mmCIF file with all atom_site columns, C-alpha atoms in Angstrom:
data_model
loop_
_atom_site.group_PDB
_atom_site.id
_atom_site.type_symbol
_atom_site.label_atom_id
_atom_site.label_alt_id
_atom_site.label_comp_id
_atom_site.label_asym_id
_atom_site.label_entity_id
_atom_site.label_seq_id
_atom_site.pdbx_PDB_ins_code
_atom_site.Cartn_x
_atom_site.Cartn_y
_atom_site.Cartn_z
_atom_site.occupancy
_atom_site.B_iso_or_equiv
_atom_site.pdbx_formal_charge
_atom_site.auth_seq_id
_atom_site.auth_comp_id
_atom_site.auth_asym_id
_atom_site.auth_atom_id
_atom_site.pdbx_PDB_model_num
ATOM 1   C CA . UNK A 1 1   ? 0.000   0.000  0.000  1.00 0.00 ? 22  UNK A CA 1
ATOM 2   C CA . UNK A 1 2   ? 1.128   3.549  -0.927 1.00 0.00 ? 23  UNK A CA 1
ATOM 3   C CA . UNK A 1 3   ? 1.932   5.815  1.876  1.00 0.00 ? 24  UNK A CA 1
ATOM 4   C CA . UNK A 1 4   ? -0.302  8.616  2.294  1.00 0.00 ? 25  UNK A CA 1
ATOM 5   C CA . UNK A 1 5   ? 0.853   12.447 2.547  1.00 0.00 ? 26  UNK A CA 1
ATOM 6   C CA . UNK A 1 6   ? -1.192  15.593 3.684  1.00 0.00 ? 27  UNK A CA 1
ATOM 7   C CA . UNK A 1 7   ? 0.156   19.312 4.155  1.00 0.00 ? 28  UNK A CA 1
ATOM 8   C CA . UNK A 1 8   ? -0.150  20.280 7.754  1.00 0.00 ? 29  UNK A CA 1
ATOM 9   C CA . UNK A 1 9   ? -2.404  22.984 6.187  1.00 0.00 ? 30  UNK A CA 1
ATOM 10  C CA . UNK A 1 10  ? -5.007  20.353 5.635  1.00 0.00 ? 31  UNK A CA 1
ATOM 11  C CA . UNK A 1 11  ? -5.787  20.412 9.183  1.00 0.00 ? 32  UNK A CA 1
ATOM 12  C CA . UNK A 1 12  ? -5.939  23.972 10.416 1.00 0.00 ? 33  UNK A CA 1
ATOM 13  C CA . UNK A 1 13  ? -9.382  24.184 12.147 1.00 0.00 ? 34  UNK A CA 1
ATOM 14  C CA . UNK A 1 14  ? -10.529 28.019 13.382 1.00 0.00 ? 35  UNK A CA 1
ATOM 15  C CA . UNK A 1 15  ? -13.123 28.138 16.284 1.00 0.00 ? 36  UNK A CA 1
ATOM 16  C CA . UNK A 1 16  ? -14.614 31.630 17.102 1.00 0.00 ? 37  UNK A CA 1
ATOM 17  C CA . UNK A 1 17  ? -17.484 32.206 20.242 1.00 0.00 ? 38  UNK A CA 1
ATOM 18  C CA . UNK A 1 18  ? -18.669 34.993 21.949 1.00 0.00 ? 39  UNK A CA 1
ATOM 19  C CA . UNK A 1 19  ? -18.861 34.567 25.616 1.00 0.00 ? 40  UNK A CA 1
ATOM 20  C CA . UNK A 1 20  ? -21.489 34.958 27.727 1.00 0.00 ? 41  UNK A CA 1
ATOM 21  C CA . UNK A 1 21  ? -22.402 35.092 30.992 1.00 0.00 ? 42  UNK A CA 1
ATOM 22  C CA . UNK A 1 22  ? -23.702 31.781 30.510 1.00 0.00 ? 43  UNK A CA 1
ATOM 23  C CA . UNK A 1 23  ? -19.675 30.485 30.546 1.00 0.00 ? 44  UNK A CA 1
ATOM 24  C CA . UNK A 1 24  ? -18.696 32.401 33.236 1.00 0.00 ? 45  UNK A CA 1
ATOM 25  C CA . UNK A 1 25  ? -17.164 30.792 37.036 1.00 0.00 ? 46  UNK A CA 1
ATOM 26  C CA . UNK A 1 26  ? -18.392 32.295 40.457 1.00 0.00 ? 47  UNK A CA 1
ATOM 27  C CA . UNK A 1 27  ? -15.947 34.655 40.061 1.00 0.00 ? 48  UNK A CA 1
ATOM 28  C CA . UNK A 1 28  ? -17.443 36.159 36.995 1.00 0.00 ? 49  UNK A CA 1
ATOM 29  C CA . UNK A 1 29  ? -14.532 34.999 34.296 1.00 0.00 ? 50  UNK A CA 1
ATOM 30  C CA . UNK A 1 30  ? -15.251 32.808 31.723 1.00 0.00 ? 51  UNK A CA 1
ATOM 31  C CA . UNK A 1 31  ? -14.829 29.008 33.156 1.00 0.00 ? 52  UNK A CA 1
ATOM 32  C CA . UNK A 1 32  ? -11.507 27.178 32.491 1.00 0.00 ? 53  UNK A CA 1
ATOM 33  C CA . UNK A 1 33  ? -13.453 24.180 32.124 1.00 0.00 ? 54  UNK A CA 1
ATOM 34  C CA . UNK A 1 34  ? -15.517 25.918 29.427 1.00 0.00 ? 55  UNK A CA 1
ATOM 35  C CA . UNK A 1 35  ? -12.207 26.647 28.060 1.00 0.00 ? 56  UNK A CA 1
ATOM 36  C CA . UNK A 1 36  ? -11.061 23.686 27.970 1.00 0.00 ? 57  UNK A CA 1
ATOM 37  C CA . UNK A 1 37  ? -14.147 21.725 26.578 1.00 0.00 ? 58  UNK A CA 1
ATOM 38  C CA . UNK A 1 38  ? -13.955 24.021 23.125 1.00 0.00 ? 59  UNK A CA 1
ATOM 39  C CA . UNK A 1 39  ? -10.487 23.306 22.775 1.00 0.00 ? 60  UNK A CA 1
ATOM 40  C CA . UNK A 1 40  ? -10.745 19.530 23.060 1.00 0.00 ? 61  UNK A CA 1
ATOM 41  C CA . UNK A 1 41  ? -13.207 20.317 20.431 1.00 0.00 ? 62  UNK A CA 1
ATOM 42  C CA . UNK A 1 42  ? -11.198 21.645 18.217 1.00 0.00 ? 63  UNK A CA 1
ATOM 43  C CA . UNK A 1 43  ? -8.560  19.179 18.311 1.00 0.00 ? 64  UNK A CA 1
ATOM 44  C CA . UNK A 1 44  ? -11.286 16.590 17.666 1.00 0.00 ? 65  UNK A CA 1
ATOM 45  C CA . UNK A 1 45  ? -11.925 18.805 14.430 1.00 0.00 ? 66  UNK A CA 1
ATOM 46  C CA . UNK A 1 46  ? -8.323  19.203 13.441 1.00 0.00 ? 67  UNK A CA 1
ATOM 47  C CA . UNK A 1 47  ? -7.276  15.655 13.781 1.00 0.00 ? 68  UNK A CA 1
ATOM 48  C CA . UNK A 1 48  ? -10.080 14.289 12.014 1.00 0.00 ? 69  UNK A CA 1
ATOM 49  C CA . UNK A 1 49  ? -9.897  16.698 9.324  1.00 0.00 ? 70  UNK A CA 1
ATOM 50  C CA . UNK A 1 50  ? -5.967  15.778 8.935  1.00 0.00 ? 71  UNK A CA 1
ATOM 51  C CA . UNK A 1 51  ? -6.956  11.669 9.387  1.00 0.00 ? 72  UNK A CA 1
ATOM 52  C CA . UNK A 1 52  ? -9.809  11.327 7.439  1.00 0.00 ? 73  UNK A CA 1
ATOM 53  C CA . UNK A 1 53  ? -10.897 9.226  10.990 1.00 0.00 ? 74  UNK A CA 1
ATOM 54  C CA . UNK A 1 54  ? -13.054 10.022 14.037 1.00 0.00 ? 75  UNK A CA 1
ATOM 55  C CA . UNK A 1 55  ? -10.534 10.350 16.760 1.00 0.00 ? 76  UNK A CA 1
ATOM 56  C CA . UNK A 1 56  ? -10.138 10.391 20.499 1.00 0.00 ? 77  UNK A CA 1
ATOM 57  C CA . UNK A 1 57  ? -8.141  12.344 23.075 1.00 0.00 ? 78  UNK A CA 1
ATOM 58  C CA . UNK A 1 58  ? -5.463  10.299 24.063 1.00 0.00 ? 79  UNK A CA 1
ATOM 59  C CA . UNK A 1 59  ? -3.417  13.253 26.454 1.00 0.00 ? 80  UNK A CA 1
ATOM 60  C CA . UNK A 1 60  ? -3.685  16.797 27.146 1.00 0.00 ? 81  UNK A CA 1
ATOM 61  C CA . UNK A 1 61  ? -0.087  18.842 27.457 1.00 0.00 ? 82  UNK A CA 1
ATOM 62  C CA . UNK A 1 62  ? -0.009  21.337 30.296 1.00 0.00 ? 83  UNK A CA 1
ATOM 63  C CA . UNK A 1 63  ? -2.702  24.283 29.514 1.00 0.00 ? 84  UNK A CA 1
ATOM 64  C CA . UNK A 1 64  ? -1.610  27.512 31.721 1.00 0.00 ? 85  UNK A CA 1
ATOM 65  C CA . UNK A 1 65  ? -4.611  30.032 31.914 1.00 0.00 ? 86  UNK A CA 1
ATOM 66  C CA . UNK A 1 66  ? -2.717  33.045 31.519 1.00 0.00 ? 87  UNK A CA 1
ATOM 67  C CA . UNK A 1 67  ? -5.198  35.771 31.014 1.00 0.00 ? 88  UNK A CA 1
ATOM 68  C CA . UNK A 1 68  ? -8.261  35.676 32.149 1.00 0.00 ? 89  UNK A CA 1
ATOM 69  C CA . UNK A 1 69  ? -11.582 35.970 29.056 1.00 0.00 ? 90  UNK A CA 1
ATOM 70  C CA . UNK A 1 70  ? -14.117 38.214 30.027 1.00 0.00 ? 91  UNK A CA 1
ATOM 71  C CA . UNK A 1 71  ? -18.134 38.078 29.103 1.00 0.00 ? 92  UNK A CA 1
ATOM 72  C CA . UNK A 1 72  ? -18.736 39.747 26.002 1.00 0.00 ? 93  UNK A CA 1
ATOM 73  C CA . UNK A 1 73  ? -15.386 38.654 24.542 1.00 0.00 ? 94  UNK A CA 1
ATOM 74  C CA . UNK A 1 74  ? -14.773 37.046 21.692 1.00 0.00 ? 95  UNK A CA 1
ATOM 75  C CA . UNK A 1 75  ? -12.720 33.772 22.167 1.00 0.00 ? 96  UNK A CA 1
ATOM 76  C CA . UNK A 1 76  ? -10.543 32.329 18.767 1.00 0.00 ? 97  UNK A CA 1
ATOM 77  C CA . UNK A 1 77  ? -8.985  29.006 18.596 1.00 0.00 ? 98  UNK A CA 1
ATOM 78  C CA . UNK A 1 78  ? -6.544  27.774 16.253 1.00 0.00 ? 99  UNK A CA 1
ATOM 79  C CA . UNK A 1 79  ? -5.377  24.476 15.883 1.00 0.00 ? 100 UNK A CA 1
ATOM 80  C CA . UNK A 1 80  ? -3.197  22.063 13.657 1.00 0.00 ? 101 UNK A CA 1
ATOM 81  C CA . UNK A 1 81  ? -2.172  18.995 13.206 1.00 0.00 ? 102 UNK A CA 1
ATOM 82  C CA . UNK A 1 82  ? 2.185   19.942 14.589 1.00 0.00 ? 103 UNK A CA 1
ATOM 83  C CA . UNK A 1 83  ? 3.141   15.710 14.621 1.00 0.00 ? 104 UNK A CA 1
ATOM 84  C CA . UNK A 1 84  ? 2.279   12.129 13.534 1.00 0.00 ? 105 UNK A CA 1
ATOM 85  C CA . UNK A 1 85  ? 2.801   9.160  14.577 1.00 0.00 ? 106 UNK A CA 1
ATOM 86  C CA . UNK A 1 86  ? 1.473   6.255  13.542 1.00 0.00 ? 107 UNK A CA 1
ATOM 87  C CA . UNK A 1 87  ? -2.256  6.053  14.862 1.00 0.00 ? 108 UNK A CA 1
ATOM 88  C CA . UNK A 1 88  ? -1.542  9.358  17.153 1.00 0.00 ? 109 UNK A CA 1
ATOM 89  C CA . UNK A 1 89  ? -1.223  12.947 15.881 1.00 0.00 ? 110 UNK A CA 1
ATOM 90  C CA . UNK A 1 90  ? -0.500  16.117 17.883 1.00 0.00 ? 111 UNK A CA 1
ATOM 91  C CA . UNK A 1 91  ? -2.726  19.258 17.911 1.00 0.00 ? 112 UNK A CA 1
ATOM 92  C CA . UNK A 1 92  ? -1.469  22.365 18.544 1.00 0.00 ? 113 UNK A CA 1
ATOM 93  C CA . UNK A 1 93  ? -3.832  24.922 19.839 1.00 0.00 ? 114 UNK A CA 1
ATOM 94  C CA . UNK A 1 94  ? -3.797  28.801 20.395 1.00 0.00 ? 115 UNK A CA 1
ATOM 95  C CA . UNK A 1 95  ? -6.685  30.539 22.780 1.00 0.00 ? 116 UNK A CA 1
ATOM 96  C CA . UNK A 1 96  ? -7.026  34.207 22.101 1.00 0.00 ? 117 UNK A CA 1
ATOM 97  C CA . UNK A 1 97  ? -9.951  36.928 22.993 1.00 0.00 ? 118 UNK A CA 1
ATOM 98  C CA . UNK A 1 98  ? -10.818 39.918 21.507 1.00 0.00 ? 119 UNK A CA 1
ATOM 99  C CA . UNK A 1 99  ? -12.649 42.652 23.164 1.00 0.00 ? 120 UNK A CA 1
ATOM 100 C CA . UNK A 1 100 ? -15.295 43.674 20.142 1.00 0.00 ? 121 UNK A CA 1
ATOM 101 C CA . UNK A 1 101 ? -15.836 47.094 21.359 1.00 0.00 ? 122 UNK A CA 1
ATOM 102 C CA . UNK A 1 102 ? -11.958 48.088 21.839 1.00 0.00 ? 123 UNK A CA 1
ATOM 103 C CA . UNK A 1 103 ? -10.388 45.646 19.275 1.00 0.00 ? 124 UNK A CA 1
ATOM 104 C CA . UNK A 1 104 ? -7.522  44.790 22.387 1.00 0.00 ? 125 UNK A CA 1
ATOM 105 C CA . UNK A 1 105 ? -6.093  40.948 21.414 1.00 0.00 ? 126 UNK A CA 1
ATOM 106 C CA . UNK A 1 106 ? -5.278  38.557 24.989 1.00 0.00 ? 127 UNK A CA 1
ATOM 107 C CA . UNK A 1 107 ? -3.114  36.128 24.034 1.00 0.00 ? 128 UNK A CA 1
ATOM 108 C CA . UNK A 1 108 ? -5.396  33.187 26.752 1.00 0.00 ? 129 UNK A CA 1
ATOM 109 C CA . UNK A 1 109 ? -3.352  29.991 26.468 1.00 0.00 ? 130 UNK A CA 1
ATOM 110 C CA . UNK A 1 110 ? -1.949  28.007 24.330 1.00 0.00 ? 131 UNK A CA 1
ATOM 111 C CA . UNK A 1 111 ? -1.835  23.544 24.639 1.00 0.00 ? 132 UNK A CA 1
ATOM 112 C CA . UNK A 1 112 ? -0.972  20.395 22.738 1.00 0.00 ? 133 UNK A CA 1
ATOM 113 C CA . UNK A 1 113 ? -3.039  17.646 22.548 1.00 0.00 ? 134 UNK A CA 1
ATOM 114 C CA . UNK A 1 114 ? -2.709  14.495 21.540 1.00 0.00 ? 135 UNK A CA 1
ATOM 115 C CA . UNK A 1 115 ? -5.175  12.432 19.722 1.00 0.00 ? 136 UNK A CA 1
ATOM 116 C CA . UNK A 1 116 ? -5.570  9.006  18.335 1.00 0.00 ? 137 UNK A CA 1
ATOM 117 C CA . UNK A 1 117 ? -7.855  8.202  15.118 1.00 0.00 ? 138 UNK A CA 1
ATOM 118 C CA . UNK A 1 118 ? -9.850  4.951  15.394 1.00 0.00 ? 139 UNK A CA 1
ATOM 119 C CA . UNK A 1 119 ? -12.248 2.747  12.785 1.00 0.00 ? 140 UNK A CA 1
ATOM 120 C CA . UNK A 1 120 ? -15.545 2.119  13.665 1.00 0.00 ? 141 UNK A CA 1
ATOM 121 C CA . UNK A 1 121 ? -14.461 -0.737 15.511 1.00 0.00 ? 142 UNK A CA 1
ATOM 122 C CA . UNK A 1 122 ? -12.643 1.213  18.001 1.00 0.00 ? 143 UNK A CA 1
ATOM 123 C CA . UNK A 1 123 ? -9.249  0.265  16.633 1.00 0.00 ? 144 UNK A CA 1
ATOM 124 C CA . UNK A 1 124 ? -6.591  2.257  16.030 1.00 0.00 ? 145 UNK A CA 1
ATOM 125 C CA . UNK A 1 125 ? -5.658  3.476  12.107 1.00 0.00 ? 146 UNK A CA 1
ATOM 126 C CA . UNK A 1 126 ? -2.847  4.760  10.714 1.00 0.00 ? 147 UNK A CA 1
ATOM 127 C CA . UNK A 1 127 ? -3.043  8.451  9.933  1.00 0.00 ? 148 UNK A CA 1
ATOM 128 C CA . UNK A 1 128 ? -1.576  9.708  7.069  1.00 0.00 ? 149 UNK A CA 1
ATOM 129 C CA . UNK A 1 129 ? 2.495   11.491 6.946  1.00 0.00 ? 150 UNK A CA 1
ATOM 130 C CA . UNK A 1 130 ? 3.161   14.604 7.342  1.00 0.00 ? 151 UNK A CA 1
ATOM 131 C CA . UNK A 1 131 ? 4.605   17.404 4.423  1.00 0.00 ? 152 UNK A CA 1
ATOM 132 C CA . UNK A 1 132 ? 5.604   19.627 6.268  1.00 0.00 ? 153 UNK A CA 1
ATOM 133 C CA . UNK A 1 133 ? 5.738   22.861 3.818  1.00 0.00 ? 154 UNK A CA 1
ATOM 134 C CA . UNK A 1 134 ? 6.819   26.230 5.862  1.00 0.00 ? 155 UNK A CA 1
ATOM 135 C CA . UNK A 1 135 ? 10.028  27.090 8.862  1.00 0.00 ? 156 UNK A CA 1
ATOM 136 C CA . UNK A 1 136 ? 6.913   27.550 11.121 1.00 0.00 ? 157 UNK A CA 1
ATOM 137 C CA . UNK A 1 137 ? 5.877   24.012 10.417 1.00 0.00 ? 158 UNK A CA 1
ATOM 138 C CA . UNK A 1 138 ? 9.305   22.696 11.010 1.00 0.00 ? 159 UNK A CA 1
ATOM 139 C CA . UNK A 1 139 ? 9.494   24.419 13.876 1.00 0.00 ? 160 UNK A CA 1
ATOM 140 C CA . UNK A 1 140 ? 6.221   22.913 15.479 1.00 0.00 ? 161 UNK A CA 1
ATOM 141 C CA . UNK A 1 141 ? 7.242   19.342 14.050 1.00 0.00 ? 162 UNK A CA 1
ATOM 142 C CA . UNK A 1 142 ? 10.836  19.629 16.210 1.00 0.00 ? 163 UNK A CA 1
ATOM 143 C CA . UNK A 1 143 ? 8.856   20.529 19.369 1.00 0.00 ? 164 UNK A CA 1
ATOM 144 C CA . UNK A 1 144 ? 6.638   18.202 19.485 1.00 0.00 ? 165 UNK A CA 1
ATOM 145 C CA . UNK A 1 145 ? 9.318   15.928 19.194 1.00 0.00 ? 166 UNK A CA 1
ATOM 146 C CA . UNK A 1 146 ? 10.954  17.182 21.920 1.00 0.00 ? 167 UNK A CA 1
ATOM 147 C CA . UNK A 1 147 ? 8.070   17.260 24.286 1.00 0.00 ? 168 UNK A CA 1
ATOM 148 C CA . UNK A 1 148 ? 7.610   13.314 23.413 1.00 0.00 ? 169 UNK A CA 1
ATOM 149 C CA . UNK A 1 149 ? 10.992  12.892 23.840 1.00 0.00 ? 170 UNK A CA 1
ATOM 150 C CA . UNK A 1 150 ? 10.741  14.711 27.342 1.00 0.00 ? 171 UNK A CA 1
ATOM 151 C CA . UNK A 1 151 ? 7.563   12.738 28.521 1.00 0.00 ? 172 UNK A CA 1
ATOM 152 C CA . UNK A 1 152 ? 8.693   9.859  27.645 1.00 0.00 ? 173 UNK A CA 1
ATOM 153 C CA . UNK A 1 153 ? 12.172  10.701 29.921 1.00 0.00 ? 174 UNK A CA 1
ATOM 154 C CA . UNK A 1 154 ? 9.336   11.749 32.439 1.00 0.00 ? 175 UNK A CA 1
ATOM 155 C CA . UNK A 1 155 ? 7.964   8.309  32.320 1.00 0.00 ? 176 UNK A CA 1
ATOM 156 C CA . UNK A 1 156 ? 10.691  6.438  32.664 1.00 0.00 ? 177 UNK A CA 1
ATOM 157 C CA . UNK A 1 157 ? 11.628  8.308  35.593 1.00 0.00 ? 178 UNK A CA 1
ATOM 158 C CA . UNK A 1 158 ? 8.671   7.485  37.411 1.00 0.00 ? 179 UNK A CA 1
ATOM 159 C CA . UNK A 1 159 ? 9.012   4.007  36.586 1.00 0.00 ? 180 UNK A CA 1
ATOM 160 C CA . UNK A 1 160 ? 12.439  4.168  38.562 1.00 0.00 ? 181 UNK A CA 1
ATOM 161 C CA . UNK A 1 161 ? 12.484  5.730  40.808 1.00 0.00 ? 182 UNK A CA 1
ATOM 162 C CA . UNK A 1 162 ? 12.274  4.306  44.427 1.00 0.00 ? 183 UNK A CA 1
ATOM 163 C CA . UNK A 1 163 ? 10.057  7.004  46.699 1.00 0.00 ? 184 UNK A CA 1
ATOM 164 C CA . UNK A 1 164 ? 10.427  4.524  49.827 1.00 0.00 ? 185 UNK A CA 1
ATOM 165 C CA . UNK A 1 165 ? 13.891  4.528  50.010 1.00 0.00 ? 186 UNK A CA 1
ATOM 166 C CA . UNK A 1 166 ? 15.381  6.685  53.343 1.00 0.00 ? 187 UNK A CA 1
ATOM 167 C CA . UNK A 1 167 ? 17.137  8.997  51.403 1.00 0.00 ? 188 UNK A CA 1
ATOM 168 C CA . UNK A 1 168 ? 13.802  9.737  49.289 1.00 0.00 ? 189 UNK A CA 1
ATOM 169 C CA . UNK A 1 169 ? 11.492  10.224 52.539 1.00 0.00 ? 190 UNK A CA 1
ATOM 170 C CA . UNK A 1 170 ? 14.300  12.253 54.373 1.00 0.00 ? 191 UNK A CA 1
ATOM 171 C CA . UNK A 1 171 ? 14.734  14.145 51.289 1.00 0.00 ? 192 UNK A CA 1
ATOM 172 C CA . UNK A 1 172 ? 10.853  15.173 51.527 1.00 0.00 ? 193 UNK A CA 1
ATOM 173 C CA . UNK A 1 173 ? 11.505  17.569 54.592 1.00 0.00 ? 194 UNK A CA 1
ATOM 174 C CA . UNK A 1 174 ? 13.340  19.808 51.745 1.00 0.00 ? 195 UNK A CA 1
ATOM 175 C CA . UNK A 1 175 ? 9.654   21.086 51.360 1.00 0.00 ? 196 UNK A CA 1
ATOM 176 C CA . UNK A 1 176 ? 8.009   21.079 54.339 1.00 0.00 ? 197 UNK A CA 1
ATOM 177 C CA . UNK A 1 177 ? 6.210   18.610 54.829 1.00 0.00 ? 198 UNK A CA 1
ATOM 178 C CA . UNK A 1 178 ? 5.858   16.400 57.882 1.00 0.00 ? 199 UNK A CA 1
ATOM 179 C CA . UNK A 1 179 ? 5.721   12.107 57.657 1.00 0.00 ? 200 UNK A CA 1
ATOM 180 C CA . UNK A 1 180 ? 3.696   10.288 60.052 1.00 0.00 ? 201 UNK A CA 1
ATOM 181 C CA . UNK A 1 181 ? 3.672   7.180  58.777 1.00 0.00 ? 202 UNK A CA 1
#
C-alpha cells in the first residue's frame, strides 16, 4: 500500500465564540473548564480533518490560563495537526480573545493535545504522513518531538524511581512537609 501524505495545512481548524455570561465561574470569568471543553473540540476537528478518521483524546499537554476571558469577549482558537505518529497525531492549539468594542487581542493559552484516530471498531488506524511545507511548520514538528521525547524521559523516571527509600522520605523535609507514617 502507498503511503499517504497531507500538508499540515489540511488540518488547520478556526473556532470563534462569543462569551457569555452563561460560561462564566463564580468569580465572573469565563470558566476554564468551558475553556477547555472548546479546545478539546477543536482538536477533535483538526485531527479528524488531517486523518480522514473520528478520533479520540489520548493526552492533554499542560494548559496555563494566563489571562483571564471576560463576558462579552470574543474567544478564537486555532489548531493544527504539529506531529504524527502512527495512529496518534498532535494538535497544537492557540486561545485568544478579543474585546469587540476596543479591538484589544489577549493572548489566553496556548496547549498540545494528543489524539488518536480509530475505525468504527474502536481500533486504532494509521493516519496519514506529514509534508511539512513552511520554517513555522518545522518548527512545530521539532517541538513536538521534543516534548515526546521529554515525557517519555518523564515516564521512565517514574518508573524508577524508588520514593520509599530513606534517602527519598528524608529528602521530603526539603519542602516542608511532615511524615507520620
Amino acid at each position: 500500500m502507498d503511503t499517504v501524505y497531507k500538508k499540515a495545512g489540511a488540518s488547520r481548524v478556526t473556532l470563534s465564540e462569543l462569551m457569555l455570561p452563561s460560561h462564566t465561574n463564580f468569580s465572573g470569568k469565563i470558566h476554564g473548564g468551558y475553556i477547555l471543553m472548546l479546545m478539546d473540540q477543536i482538536a477533535f476537528a483538526s485531527a479528524s480533518k488531517f486523518s480522514g478518521s473520528y478520533c479520540v483524546t489520548a493526552s492533554v499537554d499542560t494548559v496555563d490560563f494566563l489571562n483571564p476571558i471576560e463576558v462579552g469577549e470574543l474567544v478564537t482558537l486555532k489548531a493544527s495537526v504539529n506531529y504524527v505518529g502512527n495512529s496518534s497525531m498532535v494538535v497544537g492549539i492557540r486561545v485568544t480573545s478579543e474585546n469587540i468594542r476596543t479591538g484589544k487581542i489577549k493572548h489566553c493559552n496556548s496547549s498540545y493535545f494528543t489524539m488518536v484516530a480509530k475505525d468504527k471498531e474502536n481500533k486504532n488506524v494509521t493516519v496519514p504522513r506529514l509534508i511539512i511545507s513552511s520554517m513555522e511548520e518545522v518548527r512545530r514538528f521539532y517541538n513536538a518531538v521534543k516534548r515526546n521525547h521529554l515525557k517519555k524521559e518523564r515516564n521512565q523516571h517514574e518508573e524508577t524511581f524508588d520514593h520509599t527509600t530513606p534517602e527519598a522520605l528524608n529528602g521530603l523535609k526539603a519542602y516542608g512537609v511532615k511524615l507520620e507514617l
